[in-house]
Amino acid sequence: MKRRAMVVGNWKMNGLIETAQELAQEILEGLMERENRQLLCEVVLCPPFTALYALHAPSSSSLKLGAQNMSPEPGGAFTGEICGLMLRNVGCRYVILGHSERRIHFGESDALIARKLEAAFRDGLIPIACLGENLADREEGRTLDVVDAQLQALLTAIPEGPQPARQQMVLAYEPVWAIGTGHNATPEQVQEVHRFLRQRLSDTLGEELGGRMRILYGGSLKPQNAAAIFAQPDVDGGLVGGASLKAAEFLAIIDAVSNPKEPVLIR
Ligand code: PGA
């Protein structure tokens, strides 16, 4: 089964409203010039919370909006938090969960990330759930054990039943040592982990769902390395940090999505 590719821009804590609007506009214009790409590849922008509403309008069927985090709570006395319904209200369809920067700098545990995942399903958002090993894990040969433990924690939060969000959920493999460092994983390293994750998804959720779920790679993706990584059979696109802040680079990464060999599943 061929899955529709996806490229997600994670802008992190960058961009005031005006610069966010300019960047989104440039990306939108670039996508308009690439009508055939739009069929091939879903494009999602994840600006900071403060720019989401301003990007509501340029986002449309060709550009979707996502948040970078959310509260597991449905609302109420949780000072400083943003809940899923608020994100839906400003136009979000997706939410990134469990990014390594949240795990490292904000102490997010697998258990908290699983609660957020459950909340995303409850609130009608599609999760882009991140996992990945750190450098010591890789050097000591623990990569697959570490990502498996993270995956199993996430899977406990996926609701039973065939609701569409369950099928649309996205995983992102992001080796911590490759994020923002300029050291991307090799295509072979990426494929090894993606193939393993897909097998584990199929074992746990069944072949149908395991075969449908998109698995993105993230970590120092650039126009120069994207095509070789995207050409791997279990890689369905990318989660892009630094290079998503420059329209030309982000569009070049979208251009690197390989042509499907089988009919694409349109979502
Ligand atoms: P990077 O970030 O592309 O700057 O390495 C990726 C990410 O953090 O999602």
Tab-separated table of N, CA and C and ligand atoms in Angstrom, residues 8 10 12 96 99-101 130 174 178-182 218-222 239-244, ligand 1:
chain	number	residue	atom	x	y	z
A	8	VAL	N	6.162	18.203	6.947
A	8	VAL	CA	5.684	19.062	8.038
A	8	VAL	C	6.789	20.045	8.402
A	10	ASN	N	8.193	22.347	11.213
A	10	ASN	CA	8.130	22.633	12.647
A	10	ASN	C	8.947	23.898	12.885
A	12	LYS	N	9.140	25.693	15.471
A	12	LYS	CA	9.618	25.834	16.859
A	12	LYS	C	9.303	27.244	17.374
A	96	ILE	N	1.804	18.192	16.902
A	96	ILE	CA	3.041	17.435	17.159
A	96	ILE	C	3.065	17.085	18.648
A	99	HIS	N	7.769	15.652	21.001
A	99	HIS	CA	9.021	16.066	20.358
A	99	HIS	C	10.153	15.969	21.387
A	100	SER	N	11.352	15.615	20.927
A	100	SER	CA	12.450	15.392	21.886
A	100	SER	C	12.777	16.662	22.668
A	101	GLU	N	12.536	17.839	22.062
A	101	GLU	CA	12.813	19.070	22.826
A	101	GLU	C	11.837	19.200	23.995
A	130	CYS	N	6.183	11.862	18.044
A	130	CYS	CA	7.619	11.749	17.783
A	130	CYS	C	8.280	10.761	18.734
A	174	GLU	N	12.657	10.643	14.947
A	174	GLU	CA	13.623	11.739	14.986
A	174	GLU	C	14.766	11.380	15.938
A	178	ALA	N	20.406	13.835	15.715
A	178	ALA	CA	20.359	14.426	14.368
A	178	ALA	C	19.568	15.734	14.339
A	179	ILE	N	18.933	16.092	15.452
A	179	ILE	CA	18.047	17.263	15.425
A	179	ILE	C	18.841	18.546	15.636
A	180	GLY	N	18.796	19.400	14.625
A	180	GLY	CA	19.445	20.704	14.719
A	180	GLY	C	20.963	20.629	14.758
A	181	THR	N	21.524	19.466	14.446
A	181	THR	CA	22.975	19.298	14.566
A	181	THR	C	23.689	19.337	13.220
A	182	GLY	N	22.921	19.199	12.136
A	182	GLY	CA	23.540	19.090	10.820
A	182	GLY	C	23.963	17.656	10.501
A	218	GLY	N	12.717	12.871	10.772
A	218	GLY	CA	13.122	14.247	11.080
A	218	GLY	C	14.493	14.267	11.708
A	219	GLY	N	15.251	15.289	11.375
A	219	GLY	CA	16.595	15.451	11.925
A	219	GLY	C	17.535	15.920	10.840
A	220	SER	N	17.766	17.259	10.807
A	220	SER	CA	18.685	17.859	9.824
A	220	SER	C	18.325	17.522	8.382
A	221	LEU	N	17.017	17.451	8.093
A	221	LEU	CA	16.610	17.271	6.686
A	221	LEU	C	16.919	18.547	5.917
A	222	LYS	N	17.464	18.368	4.718
A	222	LYS	CA	17.818	19.499	3.863
A	222	LYS	C	17.510	19.091	2.421
A	239	LEU	N	9.661	15.547	8.866
A	239	LEU	CA	9.363	16.600	9.839
A	239	LEU	C	10.599	17.498	9.843
A	240	VAL	N	10.413	18.728	9.386
A	240	VAL	CA	11.551	19.590	9.066
A	240	VAL	C	11.604	20.753	10.047
A	241	GLY	N	12.749	20.954	10.698
A	241	GLY	CA	12.897	22.076	11.614
A	241	GLY	C	13.537	23.261	10.910
A	242	GLY	N	14.846	23.417	11.084
A	242	GLY	CA	15.568	24.586	10.567
A	242	GLY	C	15.261	24.917	9.112
A	243	ALA	N	15.250	23.912	8.244
A	243	ALA	CA	15.063	24.182	6.810
A	243	ALA	C	13.624	24.589	6.481
A	244	SER	N	12.708	24.479	7.447
A	244	SER	CA	11.327	24.901	7.145
A	244	SER	C	11.150	26.400	7.342
B	1	PGA	P1	15.896	20.043	12.335
B	1	PGA	O1	14.700	19.793	13.371
B	1	PGA	O2	15.346	19.797	10.961
B	1	PGA	O3	16.283	21.493	12.571
B	1	PGA	O4	16.991	19.105	12.688
B	1	PGA	C1	13.784	18.739	13.184
B	1	PGA	C2	12.791	18.723	14.308
B	1	PGA	O5	13.147	19.086	15.427
B	1	PGA	O6	11.610	18.356	14.115
